C-alpha positions as a Markdown table, in Angstrom:
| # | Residue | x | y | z |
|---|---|---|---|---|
| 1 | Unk | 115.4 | 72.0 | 102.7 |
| 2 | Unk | 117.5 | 72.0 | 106.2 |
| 3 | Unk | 117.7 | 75.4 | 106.2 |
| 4 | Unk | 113.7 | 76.2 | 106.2 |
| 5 | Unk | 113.4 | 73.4 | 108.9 |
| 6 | Unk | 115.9 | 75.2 | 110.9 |
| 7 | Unk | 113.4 | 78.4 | 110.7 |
| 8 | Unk | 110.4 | 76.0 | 111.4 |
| 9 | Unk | 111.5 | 74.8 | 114.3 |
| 10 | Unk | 112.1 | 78.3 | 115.9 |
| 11 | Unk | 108.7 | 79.1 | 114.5 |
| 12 | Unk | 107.0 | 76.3 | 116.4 |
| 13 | Unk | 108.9 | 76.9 | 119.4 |
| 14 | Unk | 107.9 | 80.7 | 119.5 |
| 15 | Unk | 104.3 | 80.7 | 118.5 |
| 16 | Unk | 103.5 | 77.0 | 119.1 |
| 17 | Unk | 102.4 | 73.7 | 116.7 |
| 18 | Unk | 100.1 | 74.5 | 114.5 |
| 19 | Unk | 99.8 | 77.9 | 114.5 |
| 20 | Unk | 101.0 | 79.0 | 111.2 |
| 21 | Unk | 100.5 | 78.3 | 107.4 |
| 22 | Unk | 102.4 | 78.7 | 103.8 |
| 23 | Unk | 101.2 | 80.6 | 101.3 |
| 24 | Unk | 101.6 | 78.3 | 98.2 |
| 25 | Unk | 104.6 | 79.4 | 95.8 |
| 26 | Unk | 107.3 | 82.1 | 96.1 |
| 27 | Unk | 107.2 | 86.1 | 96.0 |
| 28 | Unk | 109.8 | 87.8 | 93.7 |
| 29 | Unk | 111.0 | 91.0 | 95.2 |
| 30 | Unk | 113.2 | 93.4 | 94.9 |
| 31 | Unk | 115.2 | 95.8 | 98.3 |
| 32 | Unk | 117.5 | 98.7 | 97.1 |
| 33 | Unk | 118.3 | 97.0 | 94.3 |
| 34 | Unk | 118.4 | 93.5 | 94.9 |
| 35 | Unk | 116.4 | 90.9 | 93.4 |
| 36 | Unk | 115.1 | 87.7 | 95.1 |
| 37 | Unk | 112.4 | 85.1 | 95.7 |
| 38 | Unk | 110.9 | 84.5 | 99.2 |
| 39 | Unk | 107.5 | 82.5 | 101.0 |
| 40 | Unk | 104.9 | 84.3 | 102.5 |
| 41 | Unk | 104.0 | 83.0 | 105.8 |
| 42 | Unk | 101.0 | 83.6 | 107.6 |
| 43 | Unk | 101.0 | 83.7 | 111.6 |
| 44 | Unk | 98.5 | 83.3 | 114.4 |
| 45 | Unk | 99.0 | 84.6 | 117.8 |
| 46 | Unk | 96.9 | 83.5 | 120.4 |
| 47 | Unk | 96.8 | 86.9 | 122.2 |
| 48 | Unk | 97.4 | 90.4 | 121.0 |
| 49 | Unk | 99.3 | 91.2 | 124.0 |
| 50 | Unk | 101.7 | 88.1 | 122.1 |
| 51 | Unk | 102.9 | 90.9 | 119.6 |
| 52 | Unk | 106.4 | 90.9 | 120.5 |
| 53 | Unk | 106.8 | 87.0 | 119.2 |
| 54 | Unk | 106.3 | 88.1 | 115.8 |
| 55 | Unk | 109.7 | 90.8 | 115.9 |
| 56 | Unk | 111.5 | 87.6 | 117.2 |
| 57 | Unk | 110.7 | 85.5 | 114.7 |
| 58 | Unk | 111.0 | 88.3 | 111.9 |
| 59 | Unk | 114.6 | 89.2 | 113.8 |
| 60 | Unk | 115.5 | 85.6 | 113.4 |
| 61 | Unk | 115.0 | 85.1 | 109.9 |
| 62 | Unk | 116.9 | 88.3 | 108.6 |
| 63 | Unk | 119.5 | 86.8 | 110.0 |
| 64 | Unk | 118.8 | 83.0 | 109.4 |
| 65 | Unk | 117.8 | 83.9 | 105.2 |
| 66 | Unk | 120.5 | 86.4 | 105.1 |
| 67 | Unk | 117.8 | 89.1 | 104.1 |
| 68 | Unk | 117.6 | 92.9 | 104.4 |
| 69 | Unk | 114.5 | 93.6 | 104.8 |
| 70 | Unk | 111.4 | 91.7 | 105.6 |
| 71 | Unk | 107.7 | 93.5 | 105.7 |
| 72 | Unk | 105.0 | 92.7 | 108.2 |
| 73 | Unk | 101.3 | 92.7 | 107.3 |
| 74 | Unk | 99.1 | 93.4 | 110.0 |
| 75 | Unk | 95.3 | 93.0 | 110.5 |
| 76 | Unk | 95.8 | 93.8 | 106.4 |
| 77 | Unk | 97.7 | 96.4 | 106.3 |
| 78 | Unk | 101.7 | 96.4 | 106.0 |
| 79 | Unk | 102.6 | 98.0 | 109.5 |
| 80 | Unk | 105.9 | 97.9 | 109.8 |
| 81 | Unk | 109.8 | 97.0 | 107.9 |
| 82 | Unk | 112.1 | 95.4 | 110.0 |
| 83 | Unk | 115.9 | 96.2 | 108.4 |
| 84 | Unk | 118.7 | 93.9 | 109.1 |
| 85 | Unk | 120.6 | 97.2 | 110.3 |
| 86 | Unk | 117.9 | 97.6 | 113.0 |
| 87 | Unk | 117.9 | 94.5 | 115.2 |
């Protein structure tokens, strides 16, 4: 759809071609009450010290999906929730 190729193209220019993958299928969720369905996406940094990259591209698509949460897993554990209220 145009509005996920919107979000792939900031993805590409912020991490880089090739550098990211889809998890097949959708996640149902639920946030304070609200149900919906979302795609997991899984991210590789070339450095650590690139960190920051990820809370620009989690920032963008709050706002670009219209969400209220999203959670970030990192080195396998969920670190962090960015709220929409927080950026």
């Amino acid at each position: 759809a145009e509005h996920d190729i919107v979000f792939l193209q900031f993805l590409r220019e912020t991490i880089g071609d090739g550098r990211y993958s889809i998890l097949e299928g959708k996640v149902r969720g639920e946030w304070e009450g609200i149900s919906d369905e979302s795609r997991v996406y899984l991210v590789s940094l070339r450095s650590i010290t690139d960190g920051g990259k990820i809370r620009d591209i989690v920032e963008f698509a709050l706002i670009h999906y219209e969400q209220r949460a999203i959670f970030i897993r990192y080195f396998g554990m969920i670190v962090e929730i960015i709220k929409r209220d927080e950026i």
